[in-house]
PDB file of C-alpha atoms in Angstrom:
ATOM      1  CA  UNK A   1      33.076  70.775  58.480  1.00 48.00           C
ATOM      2  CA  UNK A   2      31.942  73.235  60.737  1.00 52.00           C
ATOM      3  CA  UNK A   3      30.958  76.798  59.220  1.00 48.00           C
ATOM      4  CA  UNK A   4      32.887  78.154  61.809  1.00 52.00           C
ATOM      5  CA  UNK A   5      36.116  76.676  61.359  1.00 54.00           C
ATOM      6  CA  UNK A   6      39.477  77.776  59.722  1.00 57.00           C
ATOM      7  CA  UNK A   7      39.357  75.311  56.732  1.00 53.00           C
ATOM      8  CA  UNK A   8      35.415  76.239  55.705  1.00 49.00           C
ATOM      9  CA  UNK A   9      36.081  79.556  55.490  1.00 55.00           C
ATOM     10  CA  UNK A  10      39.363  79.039  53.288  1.00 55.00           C
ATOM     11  CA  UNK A  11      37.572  77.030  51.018  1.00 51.00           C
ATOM     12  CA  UNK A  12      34.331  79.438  50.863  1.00 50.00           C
ATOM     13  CA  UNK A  13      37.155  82.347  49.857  1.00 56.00           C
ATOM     14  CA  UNK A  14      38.486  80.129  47.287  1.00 51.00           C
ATOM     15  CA  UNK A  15      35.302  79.326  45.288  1.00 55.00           C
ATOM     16  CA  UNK A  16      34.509  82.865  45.684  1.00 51.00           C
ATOM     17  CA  UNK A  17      37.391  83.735  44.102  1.00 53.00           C
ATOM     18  CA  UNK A  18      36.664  81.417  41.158  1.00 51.00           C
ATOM     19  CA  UNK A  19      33.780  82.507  40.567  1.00 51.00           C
ATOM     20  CA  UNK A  20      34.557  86.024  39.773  1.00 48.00           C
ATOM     21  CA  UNK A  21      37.052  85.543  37.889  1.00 49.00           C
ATOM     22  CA  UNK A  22      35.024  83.072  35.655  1.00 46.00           C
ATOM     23  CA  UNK A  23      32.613  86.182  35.128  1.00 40.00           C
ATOM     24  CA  UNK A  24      35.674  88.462  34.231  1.00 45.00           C
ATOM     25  CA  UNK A  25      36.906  86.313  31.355  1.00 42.00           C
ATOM     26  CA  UNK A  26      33.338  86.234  29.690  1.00 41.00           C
ATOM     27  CA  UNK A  27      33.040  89.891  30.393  1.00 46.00           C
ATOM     28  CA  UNK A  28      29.353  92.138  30.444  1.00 47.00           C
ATOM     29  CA  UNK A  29      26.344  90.045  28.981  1.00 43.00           C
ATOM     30  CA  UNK A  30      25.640  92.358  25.713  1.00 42.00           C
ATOM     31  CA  UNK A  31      21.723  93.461  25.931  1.00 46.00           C
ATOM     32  CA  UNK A  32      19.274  91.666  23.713  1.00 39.00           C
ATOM     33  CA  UNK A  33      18.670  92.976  20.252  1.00 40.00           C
ATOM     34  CA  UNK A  34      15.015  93.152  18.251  1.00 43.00           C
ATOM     35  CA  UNK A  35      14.959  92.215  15.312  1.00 36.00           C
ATOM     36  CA  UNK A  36      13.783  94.684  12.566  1.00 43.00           C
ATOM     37  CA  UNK A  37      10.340  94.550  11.169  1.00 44.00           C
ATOM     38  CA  UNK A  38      10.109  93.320   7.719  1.00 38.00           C
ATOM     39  CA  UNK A  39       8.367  94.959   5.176  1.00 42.00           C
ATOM     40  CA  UNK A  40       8.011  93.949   1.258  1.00 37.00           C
ATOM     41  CA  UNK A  41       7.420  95.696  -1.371  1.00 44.00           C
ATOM     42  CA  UNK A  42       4.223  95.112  -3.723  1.00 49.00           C
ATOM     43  CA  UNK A  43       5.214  93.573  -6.559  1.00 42.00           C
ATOM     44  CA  UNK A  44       5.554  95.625  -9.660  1.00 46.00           C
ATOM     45  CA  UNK A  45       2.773  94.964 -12.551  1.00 48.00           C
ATOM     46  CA  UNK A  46       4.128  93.911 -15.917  1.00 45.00           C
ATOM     47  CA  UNK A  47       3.336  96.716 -18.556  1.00 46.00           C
ATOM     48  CA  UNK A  48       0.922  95.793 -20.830  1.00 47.00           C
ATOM     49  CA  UNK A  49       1.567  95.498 -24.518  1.00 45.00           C
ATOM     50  CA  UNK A  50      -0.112  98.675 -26.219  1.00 48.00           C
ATOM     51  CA  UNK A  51      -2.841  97.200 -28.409  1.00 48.00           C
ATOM     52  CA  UNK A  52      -2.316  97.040 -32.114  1.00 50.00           C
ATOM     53  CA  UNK A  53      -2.921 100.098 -34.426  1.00 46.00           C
ATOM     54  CA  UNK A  54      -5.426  98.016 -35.871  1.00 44.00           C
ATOM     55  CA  UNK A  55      -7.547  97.014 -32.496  1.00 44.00           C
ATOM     56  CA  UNK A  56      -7.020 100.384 -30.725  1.00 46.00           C
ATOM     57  CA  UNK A  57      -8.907 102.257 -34.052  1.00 44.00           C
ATOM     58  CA  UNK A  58     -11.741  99.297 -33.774  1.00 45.00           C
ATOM     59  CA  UNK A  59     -12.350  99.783 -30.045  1.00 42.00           C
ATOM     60  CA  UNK A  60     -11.845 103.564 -30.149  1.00 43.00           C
ATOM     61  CA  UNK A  61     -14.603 103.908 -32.636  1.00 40.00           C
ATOM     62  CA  UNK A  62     -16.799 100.886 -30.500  1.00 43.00           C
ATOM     63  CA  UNK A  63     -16.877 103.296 -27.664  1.00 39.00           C
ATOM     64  CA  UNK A  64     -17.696 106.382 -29.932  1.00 40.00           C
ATOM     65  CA  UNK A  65     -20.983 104.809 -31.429  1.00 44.00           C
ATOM     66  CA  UNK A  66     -23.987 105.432 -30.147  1.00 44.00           C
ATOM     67  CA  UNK A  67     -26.126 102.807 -28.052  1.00 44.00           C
ATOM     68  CA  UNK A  68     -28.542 100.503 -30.191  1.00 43.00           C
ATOM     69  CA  UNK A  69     -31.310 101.936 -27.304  1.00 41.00           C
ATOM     70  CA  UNK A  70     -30.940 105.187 -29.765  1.00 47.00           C
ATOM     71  CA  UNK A  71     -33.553 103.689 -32.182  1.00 53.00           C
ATOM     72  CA  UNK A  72     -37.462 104.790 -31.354  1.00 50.00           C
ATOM     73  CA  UNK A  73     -38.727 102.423 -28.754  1.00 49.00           C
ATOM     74  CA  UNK A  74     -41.323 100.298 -31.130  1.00 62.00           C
ATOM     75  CA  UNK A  75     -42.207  96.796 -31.864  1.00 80.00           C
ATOM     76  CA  UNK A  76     -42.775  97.264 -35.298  1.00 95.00           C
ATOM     77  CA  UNK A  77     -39.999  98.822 -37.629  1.00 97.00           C
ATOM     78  CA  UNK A  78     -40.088 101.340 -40.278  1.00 98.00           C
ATOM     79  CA  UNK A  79     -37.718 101.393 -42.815  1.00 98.00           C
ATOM     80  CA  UNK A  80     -36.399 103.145 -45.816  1.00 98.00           C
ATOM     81  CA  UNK A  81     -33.780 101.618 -48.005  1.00 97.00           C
ATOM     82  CA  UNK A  82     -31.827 102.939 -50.807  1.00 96.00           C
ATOM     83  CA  UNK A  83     -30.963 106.118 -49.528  1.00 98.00           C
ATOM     84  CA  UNK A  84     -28.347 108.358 -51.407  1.00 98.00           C
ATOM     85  CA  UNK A  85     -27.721 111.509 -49.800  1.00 98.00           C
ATOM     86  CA  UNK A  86     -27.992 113.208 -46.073  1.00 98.00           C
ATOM     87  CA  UNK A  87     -30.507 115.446 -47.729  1.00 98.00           C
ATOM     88  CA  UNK A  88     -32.616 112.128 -48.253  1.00 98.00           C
ATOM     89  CA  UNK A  89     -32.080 110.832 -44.721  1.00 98.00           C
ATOM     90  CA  UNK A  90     -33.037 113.702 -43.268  1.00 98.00           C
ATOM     91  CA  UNK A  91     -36.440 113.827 -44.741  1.00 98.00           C
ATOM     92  CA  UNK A  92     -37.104 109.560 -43.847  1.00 98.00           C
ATOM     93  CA  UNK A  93     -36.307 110.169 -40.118  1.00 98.00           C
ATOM     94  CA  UNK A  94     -38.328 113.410 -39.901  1.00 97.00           C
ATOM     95  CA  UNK A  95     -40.940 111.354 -41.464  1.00 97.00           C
ATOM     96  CA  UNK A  96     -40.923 109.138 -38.738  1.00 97.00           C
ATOM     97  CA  UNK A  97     -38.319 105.914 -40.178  1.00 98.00           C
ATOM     98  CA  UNK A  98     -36.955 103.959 -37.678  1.00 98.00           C
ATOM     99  CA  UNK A  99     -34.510 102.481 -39.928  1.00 98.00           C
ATOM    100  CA  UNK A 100     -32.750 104.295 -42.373  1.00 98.00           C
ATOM    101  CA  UNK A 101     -31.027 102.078 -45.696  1.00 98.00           C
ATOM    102  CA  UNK A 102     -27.552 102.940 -47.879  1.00 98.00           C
ATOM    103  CA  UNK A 103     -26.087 100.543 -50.008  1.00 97.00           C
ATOM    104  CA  UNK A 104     -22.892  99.926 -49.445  1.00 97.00           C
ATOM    105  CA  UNK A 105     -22.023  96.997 -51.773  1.00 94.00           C
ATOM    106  CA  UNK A 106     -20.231  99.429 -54.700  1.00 93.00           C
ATOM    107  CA  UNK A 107     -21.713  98.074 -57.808  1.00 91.00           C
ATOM    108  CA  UNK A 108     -25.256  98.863 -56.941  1.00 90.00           C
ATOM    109  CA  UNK A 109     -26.819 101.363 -58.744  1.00 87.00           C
ATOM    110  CA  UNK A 110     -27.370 103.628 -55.371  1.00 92.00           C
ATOM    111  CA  UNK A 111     -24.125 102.623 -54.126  1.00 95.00           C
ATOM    112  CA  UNK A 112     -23.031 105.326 -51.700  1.00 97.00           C
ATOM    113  CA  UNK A 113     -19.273 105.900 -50.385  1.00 97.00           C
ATOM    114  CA  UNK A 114     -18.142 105.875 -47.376  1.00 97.00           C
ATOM    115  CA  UNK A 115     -18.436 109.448 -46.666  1.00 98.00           C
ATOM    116  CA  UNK A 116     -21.722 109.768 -47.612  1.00 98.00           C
ATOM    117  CA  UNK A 117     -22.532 106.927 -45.496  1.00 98.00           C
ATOM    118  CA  UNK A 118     -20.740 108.594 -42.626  1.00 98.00           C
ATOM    119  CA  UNK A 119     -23.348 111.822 -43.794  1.00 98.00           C
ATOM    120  CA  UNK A 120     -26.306 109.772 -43.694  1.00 98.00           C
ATOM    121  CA  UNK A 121     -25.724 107.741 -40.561  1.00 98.00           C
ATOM    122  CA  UNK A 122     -24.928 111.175 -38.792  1.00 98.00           C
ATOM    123  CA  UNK A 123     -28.204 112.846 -39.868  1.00 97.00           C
ATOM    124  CA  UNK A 124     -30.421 109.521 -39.168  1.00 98.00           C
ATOM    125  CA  UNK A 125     -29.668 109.379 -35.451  1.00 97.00           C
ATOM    126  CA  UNK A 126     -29.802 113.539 -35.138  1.00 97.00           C
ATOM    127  CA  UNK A 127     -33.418 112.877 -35.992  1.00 97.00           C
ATOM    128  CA  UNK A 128     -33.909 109.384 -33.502  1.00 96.00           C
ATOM    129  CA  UNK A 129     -33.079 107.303 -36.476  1.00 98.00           C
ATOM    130  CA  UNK A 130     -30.466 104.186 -37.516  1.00 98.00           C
ATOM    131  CA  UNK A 131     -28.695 103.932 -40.461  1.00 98.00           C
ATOM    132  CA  UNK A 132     -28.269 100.175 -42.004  1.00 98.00           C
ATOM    133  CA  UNK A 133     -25.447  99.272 -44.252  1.00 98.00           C
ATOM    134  CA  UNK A 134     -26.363  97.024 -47.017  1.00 98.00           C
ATOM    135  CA  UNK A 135     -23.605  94.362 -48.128  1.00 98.00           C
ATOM    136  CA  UNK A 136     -24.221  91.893 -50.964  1.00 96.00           C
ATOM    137  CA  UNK A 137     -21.134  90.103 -51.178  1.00 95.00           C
ATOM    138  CA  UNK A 138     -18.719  91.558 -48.798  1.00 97.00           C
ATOM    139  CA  UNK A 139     -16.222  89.454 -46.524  1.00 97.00           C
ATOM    140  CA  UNK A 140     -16.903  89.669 -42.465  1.00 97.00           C
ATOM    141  CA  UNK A 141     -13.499  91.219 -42.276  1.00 97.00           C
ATOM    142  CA  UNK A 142     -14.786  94.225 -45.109  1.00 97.00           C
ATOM    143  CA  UNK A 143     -18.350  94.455 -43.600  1.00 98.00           C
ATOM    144  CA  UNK A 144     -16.809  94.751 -39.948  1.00 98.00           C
ATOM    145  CA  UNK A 145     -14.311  97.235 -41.141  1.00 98.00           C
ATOM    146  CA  UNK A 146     -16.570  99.382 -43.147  1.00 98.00           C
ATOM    147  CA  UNK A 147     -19.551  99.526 -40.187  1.00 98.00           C
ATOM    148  CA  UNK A 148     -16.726 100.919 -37.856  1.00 98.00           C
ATOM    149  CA  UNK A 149     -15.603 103.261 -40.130  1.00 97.00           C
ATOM    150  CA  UNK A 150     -18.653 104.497 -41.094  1.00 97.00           C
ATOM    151  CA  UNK A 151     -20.075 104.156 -37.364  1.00 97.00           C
ATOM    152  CA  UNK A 152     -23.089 102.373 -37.810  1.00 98.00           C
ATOM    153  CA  UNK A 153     -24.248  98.945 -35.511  1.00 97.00           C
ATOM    154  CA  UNK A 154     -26.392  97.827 -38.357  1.00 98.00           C
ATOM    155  CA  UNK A 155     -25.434  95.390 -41.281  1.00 98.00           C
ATOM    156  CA  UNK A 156     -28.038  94.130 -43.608  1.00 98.00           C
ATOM    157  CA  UNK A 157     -26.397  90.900 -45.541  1.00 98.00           C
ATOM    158  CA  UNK A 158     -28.459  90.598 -49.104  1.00 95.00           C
ATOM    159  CA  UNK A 159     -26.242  88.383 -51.073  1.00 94.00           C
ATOM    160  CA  UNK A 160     -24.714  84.562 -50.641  1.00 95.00           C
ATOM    161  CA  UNK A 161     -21.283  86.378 -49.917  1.00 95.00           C
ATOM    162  CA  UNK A 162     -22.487  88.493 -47.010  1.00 97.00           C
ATOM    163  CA  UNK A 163     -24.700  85.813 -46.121  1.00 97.00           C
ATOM    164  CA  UNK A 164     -21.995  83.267 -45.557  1.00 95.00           C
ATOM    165  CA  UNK A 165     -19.869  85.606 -43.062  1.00 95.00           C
ATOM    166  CA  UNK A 166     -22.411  86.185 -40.889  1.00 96.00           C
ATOM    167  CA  UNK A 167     -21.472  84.198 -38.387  1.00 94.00           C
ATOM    168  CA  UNK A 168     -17.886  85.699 -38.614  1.00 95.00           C
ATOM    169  CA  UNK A 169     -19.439  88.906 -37.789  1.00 96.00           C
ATOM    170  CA  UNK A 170     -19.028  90.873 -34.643  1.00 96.00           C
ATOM    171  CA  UNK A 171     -21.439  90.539 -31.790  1.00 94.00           C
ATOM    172  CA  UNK A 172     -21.907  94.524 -31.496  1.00 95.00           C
ATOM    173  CA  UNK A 173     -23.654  94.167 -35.200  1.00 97.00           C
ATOM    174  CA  UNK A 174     -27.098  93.970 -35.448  1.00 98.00           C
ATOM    175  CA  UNK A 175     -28.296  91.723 -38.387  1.00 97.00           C
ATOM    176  CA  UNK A 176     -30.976  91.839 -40.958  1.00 98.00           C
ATOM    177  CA  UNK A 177     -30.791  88.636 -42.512  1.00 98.00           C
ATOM    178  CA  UNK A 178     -32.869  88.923 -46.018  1.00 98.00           C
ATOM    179  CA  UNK A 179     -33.985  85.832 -47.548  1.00 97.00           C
ATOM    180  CA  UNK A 180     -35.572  85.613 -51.575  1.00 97.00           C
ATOM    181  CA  UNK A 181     -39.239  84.537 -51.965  1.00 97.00           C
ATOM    182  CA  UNK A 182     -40.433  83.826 -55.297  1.00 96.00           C
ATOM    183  CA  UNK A 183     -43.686  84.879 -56.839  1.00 94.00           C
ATOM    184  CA  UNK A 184     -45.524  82.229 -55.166  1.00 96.00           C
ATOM    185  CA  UNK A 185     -44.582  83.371 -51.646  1.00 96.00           C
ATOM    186  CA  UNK A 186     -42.156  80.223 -50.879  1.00 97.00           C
ATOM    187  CA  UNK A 187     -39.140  81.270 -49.694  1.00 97.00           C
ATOM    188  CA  UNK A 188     -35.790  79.866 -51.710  1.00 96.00           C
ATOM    189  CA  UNK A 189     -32.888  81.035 -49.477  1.00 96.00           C
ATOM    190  CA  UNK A 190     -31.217  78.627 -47.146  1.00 94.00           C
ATOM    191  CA  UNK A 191     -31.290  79.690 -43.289  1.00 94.00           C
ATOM    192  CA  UNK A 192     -28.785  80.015 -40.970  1.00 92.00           C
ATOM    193  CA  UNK A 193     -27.520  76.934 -39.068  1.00 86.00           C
ATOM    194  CA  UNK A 194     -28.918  76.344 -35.773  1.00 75.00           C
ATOM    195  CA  UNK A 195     -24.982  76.366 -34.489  1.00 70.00           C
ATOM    196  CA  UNK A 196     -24.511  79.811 -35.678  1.00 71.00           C
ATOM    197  CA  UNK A 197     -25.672  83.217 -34.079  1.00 87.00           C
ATOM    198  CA  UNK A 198     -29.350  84.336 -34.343  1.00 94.00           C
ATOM    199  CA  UNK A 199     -29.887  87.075 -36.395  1.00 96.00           C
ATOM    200  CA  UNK A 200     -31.938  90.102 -35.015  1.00 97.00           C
ATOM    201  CA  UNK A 201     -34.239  90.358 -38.146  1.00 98.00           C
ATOM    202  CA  UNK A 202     -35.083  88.895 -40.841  1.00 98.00           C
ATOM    203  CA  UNK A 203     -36.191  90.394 -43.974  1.00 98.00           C
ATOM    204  CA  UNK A 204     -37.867  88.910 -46.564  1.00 98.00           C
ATOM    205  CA  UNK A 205     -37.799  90.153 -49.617  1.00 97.00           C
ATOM    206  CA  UNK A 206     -39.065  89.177 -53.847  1.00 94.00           C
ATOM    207  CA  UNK A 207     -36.119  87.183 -56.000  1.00 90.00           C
ATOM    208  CA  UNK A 208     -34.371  90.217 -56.932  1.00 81.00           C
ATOM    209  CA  UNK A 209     -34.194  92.853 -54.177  1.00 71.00           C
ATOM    210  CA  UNK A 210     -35.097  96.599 -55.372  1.00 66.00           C
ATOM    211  CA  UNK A 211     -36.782  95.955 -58.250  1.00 69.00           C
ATOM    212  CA  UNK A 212     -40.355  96.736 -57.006  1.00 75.00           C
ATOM    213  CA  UNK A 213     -41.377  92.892 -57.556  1.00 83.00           C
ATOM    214  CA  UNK A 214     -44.199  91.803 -55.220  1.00 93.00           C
ATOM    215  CA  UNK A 215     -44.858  87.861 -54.249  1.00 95.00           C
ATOM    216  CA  UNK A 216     -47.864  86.256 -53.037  1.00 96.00           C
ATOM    217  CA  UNK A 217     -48.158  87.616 -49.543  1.00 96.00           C
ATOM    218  CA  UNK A 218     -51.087  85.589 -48.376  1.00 95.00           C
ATOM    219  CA  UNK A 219     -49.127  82.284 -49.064  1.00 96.00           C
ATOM    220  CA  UNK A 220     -45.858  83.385 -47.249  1.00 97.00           C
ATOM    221  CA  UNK A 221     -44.482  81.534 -44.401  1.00 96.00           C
ATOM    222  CA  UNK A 222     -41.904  84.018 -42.754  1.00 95.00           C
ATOM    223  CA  UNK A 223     -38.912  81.977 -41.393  1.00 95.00           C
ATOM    224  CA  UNK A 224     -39.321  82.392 -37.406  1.00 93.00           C
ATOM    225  CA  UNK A 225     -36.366  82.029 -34.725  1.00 92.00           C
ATOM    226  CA  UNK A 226     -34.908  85.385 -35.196  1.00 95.00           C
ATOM    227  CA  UNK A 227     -34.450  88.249 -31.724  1.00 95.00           C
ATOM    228  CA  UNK A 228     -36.890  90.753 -33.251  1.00 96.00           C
ATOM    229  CA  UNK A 229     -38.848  89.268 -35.978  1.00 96.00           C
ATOM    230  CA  UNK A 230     -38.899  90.260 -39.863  1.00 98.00           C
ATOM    231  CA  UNK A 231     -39.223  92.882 -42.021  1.00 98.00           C
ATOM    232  CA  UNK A 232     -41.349  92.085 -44.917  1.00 98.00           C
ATOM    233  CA  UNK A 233     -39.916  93.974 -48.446  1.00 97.00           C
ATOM    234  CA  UNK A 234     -40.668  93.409 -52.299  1.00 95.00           C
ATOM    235  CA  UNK A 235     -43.208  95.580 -54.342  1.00 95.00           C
ATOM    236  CA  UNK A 236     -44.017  97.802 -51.444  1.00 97.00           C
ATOM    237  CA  UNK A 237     -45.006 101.694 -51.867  1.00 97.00           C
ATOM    238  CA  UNK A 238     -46.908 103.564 -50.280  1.00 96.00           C
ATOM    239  CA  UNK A 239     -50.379 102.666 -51.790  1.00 96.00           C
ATOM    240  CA  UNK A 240     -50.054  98.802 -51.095  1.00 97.00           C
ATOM    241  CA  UNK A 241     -47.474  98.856 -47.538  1.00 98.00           C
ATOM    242  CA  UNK A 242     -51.418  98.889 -45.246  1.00 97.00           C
ATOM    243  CA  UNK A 243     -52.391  95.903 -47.202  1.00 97.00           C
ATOM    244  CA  UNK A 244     -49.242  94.068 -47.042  1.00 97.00           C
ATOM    245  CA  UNK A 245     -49.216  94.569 -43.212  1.00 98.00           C
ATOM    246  CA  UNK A 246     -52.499  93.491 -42.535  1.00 96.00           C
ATOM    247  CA  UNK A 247     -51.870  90.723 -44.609  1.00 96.00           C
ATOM    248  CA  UNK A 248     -49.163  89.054 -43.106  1.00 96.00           C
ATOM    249  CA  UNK A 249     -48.420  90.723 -39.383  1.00 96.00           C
ATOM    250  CA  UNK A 250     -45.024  90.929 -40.197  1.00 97.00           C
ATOM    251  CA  UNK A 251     -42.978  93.305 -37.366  1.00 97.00           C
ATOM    252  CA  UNK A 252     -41.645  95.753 -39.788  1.00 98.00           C
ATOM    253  CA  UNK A 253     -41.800  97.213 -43.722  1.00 98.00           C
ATOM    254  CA  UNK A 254     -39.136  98.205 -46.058  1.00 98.00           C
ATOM    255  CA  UNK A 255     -39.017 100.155 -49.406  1.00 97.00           C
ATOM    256  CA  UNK A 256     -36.478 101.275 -51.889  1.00 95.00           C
ATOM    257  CA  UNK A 257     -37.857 101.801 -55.420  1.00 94.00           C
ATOM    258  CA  UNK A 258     -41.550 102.883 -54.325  1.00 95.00           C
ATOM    259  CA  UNK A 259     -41.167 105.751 -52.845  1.00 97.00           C
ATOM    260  CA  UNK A 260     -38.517 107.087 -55.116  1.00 96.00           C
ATOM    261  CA  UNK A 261     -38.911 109.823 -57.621  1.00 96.00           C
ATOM    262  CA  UNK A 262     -38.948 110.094 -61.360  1.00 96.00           C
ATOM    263  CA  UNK A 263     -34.812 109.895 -61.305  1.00 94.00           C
ATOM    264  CA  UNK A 264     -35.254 106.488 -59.612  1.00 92.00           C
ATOM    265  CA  UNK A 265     -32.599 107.381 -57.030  1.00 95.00           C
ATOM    266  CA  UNK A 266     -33.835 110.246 -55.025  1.00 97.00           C
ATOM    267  CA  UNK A 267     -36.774 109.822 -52.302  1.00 98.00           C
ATOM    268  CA  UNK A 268     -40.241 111.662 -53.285  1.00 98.00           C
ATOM    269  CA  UNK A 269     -41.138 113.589 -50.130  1.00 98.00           C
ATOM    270  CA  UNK A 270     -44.636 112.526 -50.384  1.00 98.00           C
ATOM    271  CA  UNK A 271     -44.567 109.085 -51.456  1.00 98.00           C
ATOM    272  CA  UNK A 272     -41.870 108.957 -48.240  1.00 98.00           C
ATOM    273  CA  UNK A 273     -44.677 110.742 -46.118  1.00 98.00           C
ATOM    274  CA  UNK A 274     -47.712 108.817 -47.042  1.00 98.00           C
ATOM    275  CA  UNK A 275     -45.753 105.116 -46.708  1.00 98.00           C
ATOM    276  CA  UNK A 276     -44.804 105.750 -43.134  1.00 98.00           C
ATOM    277  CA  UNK A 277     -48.323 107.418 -42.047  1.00 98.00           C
ATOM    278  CA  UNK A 278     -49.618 104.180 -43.977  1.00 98.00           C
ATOM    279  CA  UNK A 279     -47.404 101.650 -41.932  1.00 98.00           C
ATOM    280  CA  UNK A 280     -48.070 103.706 -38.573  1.00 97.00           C
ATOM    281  CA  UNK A 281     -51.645 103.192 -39.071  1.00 97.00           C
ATOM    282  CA  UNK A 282     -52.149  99.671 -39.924  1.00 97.00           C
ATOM    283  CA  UNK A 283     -49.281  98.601 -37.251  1.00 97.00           C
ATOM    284  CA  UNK A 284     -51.368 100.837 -34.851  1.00 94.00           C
ATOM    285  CA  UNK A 285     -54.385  99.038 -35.677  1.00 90.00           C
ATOM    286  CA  UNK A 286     -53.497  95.475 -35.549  1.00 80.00           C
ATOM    287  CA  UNK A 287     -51.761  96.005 -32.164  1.00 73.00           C
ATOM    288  CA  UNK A 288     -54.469  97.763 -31.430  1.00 75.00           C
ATOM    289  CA  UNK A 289     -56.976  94.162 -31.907  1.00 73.00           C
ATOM    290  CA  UNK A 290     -54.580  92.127 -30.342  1.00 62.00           C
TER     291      UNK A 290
END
């Protein structure tokens, strides 16, 4: 049809019309919303069980001892064993002990308690010292507990009982690991398996430990495979320790019953005094040759 006739224009109005009112009934197009950011919350850590009465003590008293660097920077080792009182300590560290010796195994005769120990282990390191618990037949569990308590990192094991928890032990203990030669310098006490730990030391000492017995030095093979080498004991004082040193190049020297006095328990200031200048000198002079 034309645009310009009657009937266009009619029909034109009409769809117009429609049109609009189409747009009335579905009323104003409502304005796009955004949708909120989302954010989440971190997720909440599960408390922690509080340790056990038991393991909170242990590692309270771990953190309290002192480093094992505390002990005189030396290859060879000095030590006194058989120590009794704080007094005694005291005058081995001045001396110049590295390592100083208390029996803790309480049917010895110079057994100390635990508070003495606690004494003596306090008044060894004021003076650049250690402090070594002896155990002859104690448990790991006992020998663990008792170290802590007293706060020493050193455990010497002298007996089959301590002997056989050593592998039990903790790894913050240093070990001396003593071993029984007899007269003829042949050693009788069964090593360590390979499987197990390596101790830091060992010490080698005569059949029955602190009775002043000496063995045939000269024929000794020391066992080897240790962290620090051994300590050579037995029979030593502080008229033979140069000799003993020079005979076998061990990498340290213990004593008990040698440089005790007349009582047999306390330490004789001099006999203390001249054993350590004696062990200085000969370690000095064989380190010296090599």
């Amino acid at each position: 049809l034309p645009s310009t006739s009657p009937l266009f224009e009619n029909i034109l109005s009409l769809q117009t019309r429609m049109d609009c009112g189409r747009l009335h009934c579905l009323g104003p197009r409502a304005p796009r919303r955004s949708l909120p950011s989302i954010s989440f919350a971190p997720k909440p850590e599960r408390p922690r069980s509080p340790p056990g009465r038991a393991t909170a003590d242990r590692i309270r008293i771990q953190r309290a001892l002192p480093s094992t660097s505390a002990i005189r920077k030396t290859d060879h080792l000095i030590k006194v064993c058989g120590v009794i009182s704080a007094e005694d300590a005291t005058l081995a560290a001045e001396r110049g002990a590295d390592l100083v010796g208390m029996i803790l195994w309480p049917k010895a005769g110079r057994s100390v308690s635990q508070e003495t120990a606690r004494a003596i282990a306090d008044e060894a390191r004021r003076h650049g010292s250690e402090a070594v618990g002896v155990f002859v037949d104690e448990g790991a569990e006992t020998i663990a507990s008792v170290c802590d308590a007293v706060g020493i990192r050193y455990a010497q094991l002298h007996g089959d009982g301590a002997r056989q928890s050593f592998a039990q032990l903790p790894e913050h203990l240093r070990i001396i690991y003593v071993v029984h030669a007899d007269r003829g310098g042949t050693i009788q006490t069964a090593l360590p398996e390979a499987t197990q730990r390596v101790p830091d030391w060992y010490l080698v000492d005569s059949m029955k430990g602190g009775s002043g017995e000496t063995f045939d030095w000269d024929a000794l093979r020391p066992p080897s495979g240790s962290r620090h080498g051994w300590l050579l004991a037995g029979g030593l004082d502080h008229q033979n320790v140069s000799s003993a040193i020079n005979a076998t190049r061990c990498n340290g020297v213990d004593v008990s019953s040698g440089v005790c006095d007349e009582t047999k328990l306390k330490k004789d200031p001099h006999k203390v005094a001249a054993y350590i200048r004696g062990a200085q000198q000969a370690f000095s002079e064989y380190t010296n040759e090599s």
